[in-house]
Short mmCIF file of C-alpha atoms in Angstrom, two decimals:
data_model
loop_
_atom_site.label_atom_id
_atom_site.label_comp_id
_atom_site.label_asym_id
_atom_site.label_seq_id
_atom_site.Cartn_x
_atom_site.Cartn_y
_atom_site.Cartn_z
CA UNK A 163 1.02 -23.68 -13.34
CA UNK A 164 4.57 -24.71 -12.39
CA UNK A 165 3.08 -26.58 -9.41
CA UNK A 166 1.83 -23.36 -7.81
CA UNK A 167 -1.53 -23.00 -6.11
CA UNK A 168 -3.48 -20.13 -7.66
CA UNK A 169 -5.41 -17.96 -5.19
CA UNK A 170 -7.97 -15.41 -6.38
CA UNK A 171 -9.02 -12.48 -4.19
CA UNK A 172 -12.56 -11.32 -4.99
CA UNK A 173 -13.90 -8.13 -3.46
CA UNK A 174 -14.42 -4.39 -3.62
CA UNK A 175 -12.06 -1.43 -3.08
CA UNK A 176 -10.68 -2.98 0.11
CA UNK A 177 -9.46 -5.93 -1.94
CA UNK A 178 -8.40 -3.65 -4.78
CA UNK A 179 -6.14 -1.78 -2.35
CA UNK A 180 -7.72 1.67 -2.43
CA UNK A 181 -5.91 4.17 -0.15
CA UNK A 182 -2.72 2.09 -0.17
CA UNK A 183 0.39 3.85 -1.43
CA UNK A 184 0.74 1.34 -4.29
CA UNK A 185 -1.98 -1.31 -4.80
CA UNK A 186 0.34 -3.44 -6.94
CA UNK A 187 2.62 -3.89 -3.92
CA UNK A 188 0.67 -2.78 -0.82
CA UNK A 189 -2.86 -4.16 -1.28
CA UNK A 190 -3.72 -7.13 0.90
CA UNK A 191 -3.47 -9.60 -2.06
CA UNK A 192 0.00 -8.26 -2.93
CA UNK A 193 1.24 -8.60 0.65
CA UNK A 194 -0.45 -12.01 0.92
CA UNK A 195 1.57 -13.15 -2.10
CA UNK A 196 4.78 -12.15 -0.31
CA UNK A 197 3.73 -13.96 2.85
CA UNK A 198 2.73 -17.19 1.10
CA UNK A 199 5.91 -17.49 -0.95
CA UNK A 200 6.75 -19.31 -4.16
CA UNK A 201 4.23 -22.14 -3.79
CA UNK A 202 1.33 -19.75 -4.41
CA UNK A 203 0.25 -17.28 -7.07
CA UNK A 204 -2.14 -14.61 -5.77
CA UNK A 205 -4.38 -12.66 -8.14
CA UNK A 206 -6.27 -9.49 -7.28
CA UNK A 207 -9.80 -9.37 -8.70
CA UNK A 208 -10.99 -6.47 -6.54
CA UNK A 209 -13.32 -3.88 -8.09
CA UNK A 210 -13.88 -0.59 -6.25
CA UNK A 211 -17.51 0.19 -5.41
CA UNK A 212 -18.84 -3.26 -6.29
CA UNK A 213 -21.60 -5.08 -4.44
CA UNK A 214 -22.36 -8.70 -3.69
CA UNK A 215 -26.02 -7.96 -4.39
CA UNK A 216 -26.92 -8.78 -7.97
CA UNK A 217 -29.67 -6.18 -7.68
CA UNK A 218 -27.20 -3.65 -6.24
CA UNK A 219 -26.09 -0.46 -7.94
CA UNK A 220 -22.71 -1.92 -9.01
CA UNK A 221 -22.97 -5.74 -8.99
CA UNK A 222 -19.64 -7.55 -8.90
CA UNK A 223 -21.07 -10.27 -11.14
CA UNK A 224 -21.39 -7.73 -13.97
CA UNK A 225 -17.71 -6.78 -13.88
CA UNK A 226 -14.98 -8.26 -16.14
CA UNK A 227 -13.01 -9.26 -13.05
CA UNK A 228 -15.82 -11.63 -12.08
CA UNK A 229 -15.48 -13.46 -15.40
CA UNK A 230 -11.69 -13.57 -15.06
CA UNK A 231 -11.93 -14.97 -11.53
CA UNK A 232 -14.10 -17.79 -12.87
CA UNK A 233 -12.01 -18.63 -15.93
CA UNK A 234 -8.35 -18.19 -14.94
CA UNK A 235 -8.10 -21.50 -13.09
CA UNK A 236 -7.92 -20.36 -9.46
CA UNK A 237 -7.99 -23.26 -7.01
CA UNK A 238 -8.88 -21.06 -4.03
CA UNK A 239 -11.16 -18.01 -4.13
CA UNK A 240 -11.29 -15.57 -1.21
CA UNK A 241 -14.64 -13.73 -1.26
CA UNK A 242 -14.91 -10.46 0.66
CA UNK A 243 -17.93 -8.48 -0.56
CA UNK A 244 -20.48 -6.60 1.51
CA UNK A 245 -19.13 -3.19 2.46
CA UNK A 246 -20.90 -1.33 -0.36
CA UNK A 247 -24.07 -3.38 0.12
CA UNK A 248 -24.33 -1.94 3.65
CA UNK A 249 -23.10 1.61 3.09
CA UNK A 250 -25.34 2.97 0.32
CA UNK A 251 -29.08 3.48 0.74
CA UNK A 252 -29.95 1.94 -2.65
CA UNK A 253 -28.30 -1.31 -1.61
CA UNK A 254 -29.42 -1.30 2.03
CA UNK A 255 -33.02 -1.42 0.82
CA UNK A 256 -32.19 -4.66 -1.03
CA UNK A 257 -30.29 -6.52 1.69
CA UNK A 258 -32.99 -9.20 1.83
CA UNK A 259 -31.24 -10.77 -1.16
CA UNK A 260 -27.78 -10.80 0.44
CA UNK A 261 -27.88 -14.40 1.68
CA UNK A 262 -29.16 -15.97 -1.54
CA UNK A 263 -26.73 -13.98 -3.68
CA UNK A 264 -23.80 -15.11 -1.53
CA UNK A 265 -24.90 -18.74 -1.89
CA UNK A 266 -25.16 -18.24 -5.66
CA UNK A 267 -21.65 -16.77 -5.81
CA UNK A 268 -20.24 -19.67 -3.80
CA UNK A 269 -21.89 -22.11 -6.24
CA UNK A 270 -20.51 -20.19 -9.22
CA UNK A 271 -16.96 -20.75 -8.02
CA UNK A 272 -17.53 -24.35 -7.06
CA UNK A 273 -18.94 -25.05 -10.51
CA UNK A 274 -15.77 -23.51 -11.94
CA UNK A 275 -13.66 -25.97 -9.94
CA UNK A 276 -12.48 -23.59 -7.22
CA UNK A 277 -12.71 -23.83 -3.43
CA UNK A 278 -14.43 -20.64 -2.19
CA UNK A 279 -13.54 -19.15 1.19
CA UNK A 280 -15.94 -16.62 2.74
CA UNK A 281 -14.44 -13.58 4.46
CA UNK A 282 -16.73 -11.49 6.63
CA UNK A 283 -16.65 -7.79 5.79
CA UNK A 284 -14.60 -5.48 8.02
CA UNK A 285 -16.26 -2.97 10.33
CA UNK A 286 -17.65 0.28 8.99
CA UNK A 287 -16.27 2.90 11.34
CA UNK A 288 -17.67 6.38 11.93
CA UNK A 289 -21.12 5.59 10.50
CA UNK A 290 -24.39 4.16 11.83
CA UNK A 291 -24.48 1.91 8.75
CA UNK A 292 -22.18 -0.46 10.64
CA UNK A 293 -25.36 -1.95 12.14
CA UNK A 294 -26.29 -3.22 8.66
CA UNK A 295 -22.78 -4.49 8.09
CA UNK A 296 -22.77 -6.46 11.34
CA UNK A 297 -25.95 -8.18 10.18
CA UNK A 298 -24.30 -8.92 6.82
CA UNK A 299 -21.28 -10.36 8.65
CA UNK A 300 -23.58 -12.67 10.57
CA UNK A 301 -25.18 -13.78 7.27
CA UNK A 302 -21.70 -14.46 5.91
CA UNK A 303 -20.94 -16.66 8.94
CA UNK A 304 -24.25 -18.51 8.57
CA UNK A 305 -23.72 -18.99 4.83
CA UNK A 306 -20.26 -20.43 5.41
CA UNK A 307 -21.77 -22.98 7.82
CA UNK A 308 -24.66 -23.74 5.46
CA UNK A 309 -22.48 -24.27 2.39
CA UNK A 310 -19.52 -25.86 4.17
CA UNK A 311 -17.15 -23.07 3.13
CA UNK A 312 -14.10 -22.17 5.20
CA UNK A 313 -14.63 -18.85 7.02
CA UNK A 314 -12.19 -16.07 7.84
CA UNK A 315 -13.79 -13.63 10.27
CA UNK A 316 -12.33 -10.31 9.12
CA UNK A 317 -15.15 -8.50 10.92
CA UNK A 318 -13.92 -9.87 14.25
CA UNK A 319 -10.32 -9.04 13.31
CA UNK A 320 -11.23 -5.43 12.48
CA UNK A 321 -13.43 -4.75 15.53
CA UNK A 322 -12.10 -1.71 17.38
CA UNK A 323 -9.16 -1.30 14.98
CA UNK A 324 -9.79 2.13 13.51
CA UNK A 325 -6.00 2.53 13.50
CA UNK A 326 -5.89 0.05 10.59
CA UNK A 327 -8.78 1.76 8.73
CA UNK A 328 -7.92 5.48 8.98
CA UNK A 329 -10.80 6.75 6.79
CA UNK A 330 -13.30 4.45 8.51
CA UNK A 331 -13.58 2.07 5.54
CA UNK A 332 -10.22 1.42 3.88
CA UNK A 333 -6.88 0.30 5.25
CA UNK A 334 -3.62 2.15 4.94
CA UNK A 335 -0.41 0.26 4.11
CA UNK A 336 -0.04 -0.98 7.68
CA UNK A 337 -3.68 -2.05 7.78
CA UNK A 338 -3.45 -4.00 4.53
CA UNK A 339 -0.30 -5.72 5.76
CA UNK A 340 -2.04 -6.69 9.01
CA UNK A 341 -5.10 -7.92 7.09
CA UNK A 342 -2.91 -10.02 4.79
CA UNK A 343 -1.14 -11.49 7.79
CA UNK A 344 -4.43 -12.41 9.43
CA UNK A 345 -5.66 -14.12 6.25
CA UNK A 346 -2.36 -15.93 5.75
CA UNK A 347 -2.61 -17.28 9.26
CA UNK A 348 -6.29 -18.31 9.16
CA UNK A 349 -6.49 -19.68 5.63
CA UNK A 350 -3.01 -21.03 5.02
CA UNK A 351 -1.67 -21.86 8.48
CA UNK A 352 1.18 -19.40 8.30
CA UNK A 353 2.76 -18.76 11.68
CA UNK A 354 2.87 -15.01 12.06
CA UNK A 355 4.57 -13.01 14.75
CA UNK A 356 3.84 -9.54 16.04
CA UNK A 357 6.83 -7.26 15.53
CA UNK A 358 6.71 -3.89 17.30
CA UNK A 359 9.18 -1.15 16.41
CA UNK A 360 9.56 1.69 18.90
CA UNK A 361 10.85 4.76 17.12
CA UNK A 362 10.24 8.47 16.67
CA UNK A 363 6.61 9.51 16.11
CA UNK A 364 5.96 9.88 12.39
CA UNK A 365 9.01 7.90 11.31
CA UNK A 366 8.77 5.62 8.28
CA UNK A 367 9.39 1.98 9.16
CA UNK A 368 10.06 -0.81 6.66
CA UNK A 369 10.30 -4.48 7.67
CA UNK A 370 11.03 -6.67 4.68
CA UNK A 371 8.27 -5.97 2.16
CA UNK A 372 5.95 -4.50 4.81
CA UNK A 373 5.94 -0.80 5.53
CA UNK A 374 4.18 1.60 7.83
CA UNK A 375 4.55 4.83 9.75
CA UNK A 376 4.92 5.16 13.49
CA UNK A 377 1.93 6.48 15.41
CA UNK A 378 1.91 9.40 17.83
CA UNK A 379 3.49 7.22 20.51
CA UNK A 380 6.30 6.19 18.18
CA UNK A 381 5.09 2.61 17.62
CA UNK A 382 4.88 0.76 14.29
CA UNK A 383 3.44 -2.77 14.29
CA UNK A 384 3.76 -5.61 11.80
CA UNK A 385 2.65 -9.23 11.47
CA UNK A 386 5.50 -11.19 9.86
CA UNK A 387 6.19 -14.87 9.13
CA UNK A 388 9.33 -16.48 10.47
CA UNK A 389 12.45 -15.25 8.74
CA UNK A 390 15.34 -12.81 8.68
CA UNK A 391 14.50 -9.15 8.05
CA UNK A 392 16.23 -5.85 7.60
CA UNK A 393 14.13 -3.40 9.62
CA UNK A 394 14.62 0.26 8.76
CA UNK A 395 13.36 3.38 10.47
CA UNK A 396 13.93 6.87 9.13
CA UNK A 397 12.59 10.36 9.49
CA UNK A 398 11.56 12.17 6.29
CA UNK A 399 14.75 13.36 4.65
CA UNK A 400 17.05 12.12 7.40
CA UNK A 401 19.46 9.31 8.17
CA UNK A 402 18.03 5.90 8.97
CA UNK A 403 18.55 3.49 11.83
CA UNK A 404 18.51 -0.22 10.95
CA UNK A 405 18.64 -3.62 12.58
CA UNK A 406 18.85 -7.14 11.16
CA UNK A 407 16.32 -9.31 12.93
CA UNK A 408 15.76 -13.06 13.02
CA UNK A 409 12.01 -13.25 13.69
CA UNK A 410 11.03 -16.53 15.34
CA UNK A 411 8.57 -15.21 17.95
CA UNK A 412 6.74 -12.01 18.97
CA UNK A 413 9.45 -9.40 19.39
CA UNK A 414 10.17 -5.69 19.61
CA UNK A 415 12.98 -3.37 18.57
CA UNK A 416 13.98 0.20 19.32
CA UNK A 417 15.23 2.33 16.44
CA UNK A 418 15.82 6.07 16.75
CA UNK A 419 16.89 7.76 13.51
CA UNK A 420 18.25 11.30 13.55
CA UNK A 421 15.90 14.22 13.00
CA UNK A 422 16.12 15.88 9.60
CA UNK A 423 14.88 19.41 10.20
CA UNK A 424 11.63 20.85 8.88
CA UNK A 425 10.30 20.61 5.35
CA UNK A 426 11.22 23.65 3.24
CA UNK A 427 8.82 25.31 0.81
CA UNK A 428 9.65 24.90 -2.86
CA UNK A 429 9.04 27.94 -5.09
CA UNK A 430 9.28 26.17 -8.46
CA UNK A 431 10.68 23.09 -10.16
CA UNK A 432 12.36 22.36 -13.49
CA UNK A 433 13.48 19.20 -15.24
CA UNK A 434 15.61 18.02 -18.15
CA UNK A 435 12.47 16.49 -19.70
CA UNK A 436 8.92 15.59 -18.77
CA UNK A 437 5.77 13.97 -20.09
CA UNK A 438 3.05 16.54 -20.94
CA UNK A 439 0.71 15.26 -18.23
CA UNK A 440 3.47 14.84 -15.63
CA UNK A 441 5.45 18.11 -15.37
CA UNK A 442 8.20 18.75 -12.77
CA UNK A 443 6.00 20.84 -10.45
CA UNK A 444 3.91 17.72 -9.77
CA UNK A 445 6.71 16.33 -7.59
CA UNK A 446 6.71 19.37 -5.29
CA UNK A 447 3.01 20.28 -5.16
CA UNK A 448 2.36 18.56 -1.81
CA UNK A 449 -0.36 16.31 -3.26
CA UNK A 450 1.44 13.05 -2.57
CA UNK A 451 0.57 10.23 -4.93
CA UNK A 452 -2.17 12.13 -6.70
CA UNK A 453 0.42 13.63 -9.07
CA UNK A 454 3.94 12.82 -10.30
CA UNK A 455 6.82 13.99 -12.48
CA UNK A 456 7.91 11.60 -15.23
CA UNK A 457 10.98 12.04 -17.45
CA UNK A 458 11.86 10.76 -20.89
CA UNK A 459 12.91 7.10 -21.01
CA UNK A 460 16.66 7.57 -20.82
CA UNK A 461 19.40 7.75 -18.19
CA UNK A 462 20.85 11.06 -17.03
CA UNK A 463 17.57 12.95 -16.57
CA UNK A 464 17.23 15.40 -13.68
CA UNK A 465 14.69 17.27 -11.54
CA UNK A 466 15.58 20.52 -9.73
CA UNK A 467 13.67 22.21 -6.90
CA UNK A 468 14.14 25.96 -6.30
CA UNK A 469 13.84 27.06 -2.66
CA UNK A 470 13.71 30.76 -3.61
CA UNK A 471 16.82 31.70 -1.61
CA UNK A 472 19.95 30.09 -0.24
CA UNK A 473 19.01 28.01 2.81
CA UNK A 474 20.69 25.50 5.15
CA UNK A 475 19.58 22.04 3.94
CA UNK A 476 19.80 18.84 5.96
CA UNK A 477 18.12 16.06 3.96
CA UNK A 478 15.84 14.99 1.12
CA UNK A 479 12.96 12.55 0.79
CA UNK A 480 12.09 10.91 -2.55
CA UNK A 481 8.92 8.89 -3.09
CA UNK A 482 9.18 6.95 -6.34
CA UNK A 483 6.49 5.78 -8.70
CA UNK A 484 7.14 2.35 -10.27
CA UNK A 485 9.69 3.97 -12.62
CA UNK A 486 12.50 4.50 -10.11
CA UNK A 487 16.22 5.28 -10.21
CA UNK A 488 18.58 2.40 -9.50
CA UNK A 489 21.32 5.01 -9.05
CA UNK A 490 21.01 8.74 -8.45
CA UNK A 491 22.77 11.70 -6.85
CA UNK A 492 21.55 14.73 -4.93
CA UNK A 493 23.32 17.86 -6.11
CA UNK A 494 23.29 21.35 -4.58
CA UNK A 495 23.79 24.80 -6.05
CA UNK A 496 23.51 28.37 -4.82
CA UNK A 497 23.28 29.95 -8.30
CA UNK A 498 21.50 27.31 -10.41
CA UNK A 499 24.56 26.79 -12.63
CA UNK A 500 27.32 25.26 -10.52
CA UNK A 501 26.15 22.02 -8.88
CA UNK A 502 28.06 19.91 -6.34
CA UNK A 503 27.16 16.32 -5.46
CA UNK A 504 26.20 16.12 -1.77
CA UNK A 505 24.76 12.61 -1.49
CA UNK A 506 23.94 9.61 -3.62
CA UNK A 507 22.41 6.15 -3.74
CA UNK A 508 23.83 3.62 -6.19
CA UNK A 509 21.88 0.45 -5.42
CA UNK A 510 18.35 1.84 -5.20
CA UNK A 511 15.21 -0.28 -5.34
CA UNK A 512 12.61 2.50 -5.54
CA UNK A 513 9.79 3.02 -3.04
CA UNK A 514 11.02 5.64 -0.54
CA UNK A 515 14.54 7.01 -0.20
CA UNK A 516 15.58 9.33 2.64
CA UNK A 517 19.06 10.80 2.37
CA UNK A 518 20.82 13.06 4.89
CA UNK A 519 23.00 15.84 3.55
CA UNK A 520 26.43 16.76 4.94
CA UNK A 521 26.45 19.09 7.93
CA UNK A 522 26.67 22.73 6.91
CA UNK A 523 25.12 22.20 3.46
CA UNK A 524 23.53 25.29 1.92
CA UNK A 525 21.65 25.63 -1.35
CA UNK A 526 18.94 27.42 -3.23
CA UNK A 527 18.67 24.70 -5.88
CA UNK A 528 18.46 20.99 -5.02
CA UNK A 529 18.71 18.54 -7.90
CA UNK A 530 18.02 14.81 -8.25
CA UNK A 531 20.26 13.55 -11.05
CA UNK A 532 19.12 10.14 -12.25
CA UNK A 533 22.24 8.20 -13.22
CA UNK A 534 20.58 4.93 -14.21
CA UNK A 535 16.98 3.73 -14.46
CA UNK A 536 15.59 0.77 -12.56
CA UNK A 537 13.05 0.02 -15.31
CA UNK A 538 12.59 0.39 -19.07
CA UNK A 539 10.74 3.67 -18.42
CA UNK A 540 12.21 7.01 -17.35
CA UNK A 541 12.40 8.44 -13.84
CA UNK A 542 9.15 9.21 -12.03
CA UNK A 543 8.72 10.85 -8.62
CA UNK A 544 5.54 11.33 -6.63
CA UNK A 545 7.35 13.51 -4.11
CA UNK A 546 10.66 15.36 -3.87
CA UNK A 547 10.92 17.01 -0.47
CA UNK A 548 13.77 19.05 0.95
CA UNK A 549 14.42 19.52 4.65
CA UNK A 550 16.49 22.12 6.42
CA UNK A 551 16.47 25.07 8.78
#
């Protein structure tokens, strides 16, 4: 379509993007699409919990995504299945069929006119079941040689990289970005460069469309194709430090944003409107992306956090769902009636916004006033955090 090469990503929850902050933008297929550019269309056919084994407890070949991956005209199919086959007893007892089922899947895609690429499964950390997975990875290598399929050795890439797979199975945003970079390099010949940002431990770091958080040593690492990037580093709720970088080789940068104070407890929250299942308290309950506040679909809606008493406040952190504010203001009040605008952003693009507040700011009530919406929907926040003393 339109001269683009269609790439289908077949797999389980690792392909689906489980544990990423936003699978539609942070899963490995989504990041791969950004890396490959306009000549490619990348589709995510990942299904959480699925198995390669047709006799497994959740066979991929019985899922609707399998049918879609066969019928939507993909020219290249990336197959990464095996984690669930090696990590559940029901499936481990049936691993004798792993090789033949992989050959059958390869033939399915070839018969549909696609070129299949076999990806070995990443390591299973923190479990003795990794011994089964290593055997499955060897079968994947042997099957690639037997069938003449290209091979991407994700198992080798992941070896010893628990930092990219924090729960021992799934990547975080940084891990999915690194995985996408590895695949882009191996399968599509993309030259990728290691970019290291030295910053404050725990700082958020964004490099183009890739994002991560600095480790305990203050390092955030990215694999990026050649190009010009705005690299941002910011502490939750504080001012950011930025640099424009022309990435043409492995490189490193030092960014040290200002501290923002400690997170303040929120007693309650109120809003101008909300969906019944997404009330205002969901944005301040500390549960991250498990819950959210969502307003009516109109401009001018607001969310107010009550700190319980007048406190010095130094910054705010907003984590947006897909329905973000393209323009908003942060307003402060000591009595809940008289609000003063303390900060604002008028060219927002969603994701994460960290805004410092003027020195000496004090408030009991902190309000996000949504001036204009970035989408057809209302305003929706996963998190609204206030920092201070």
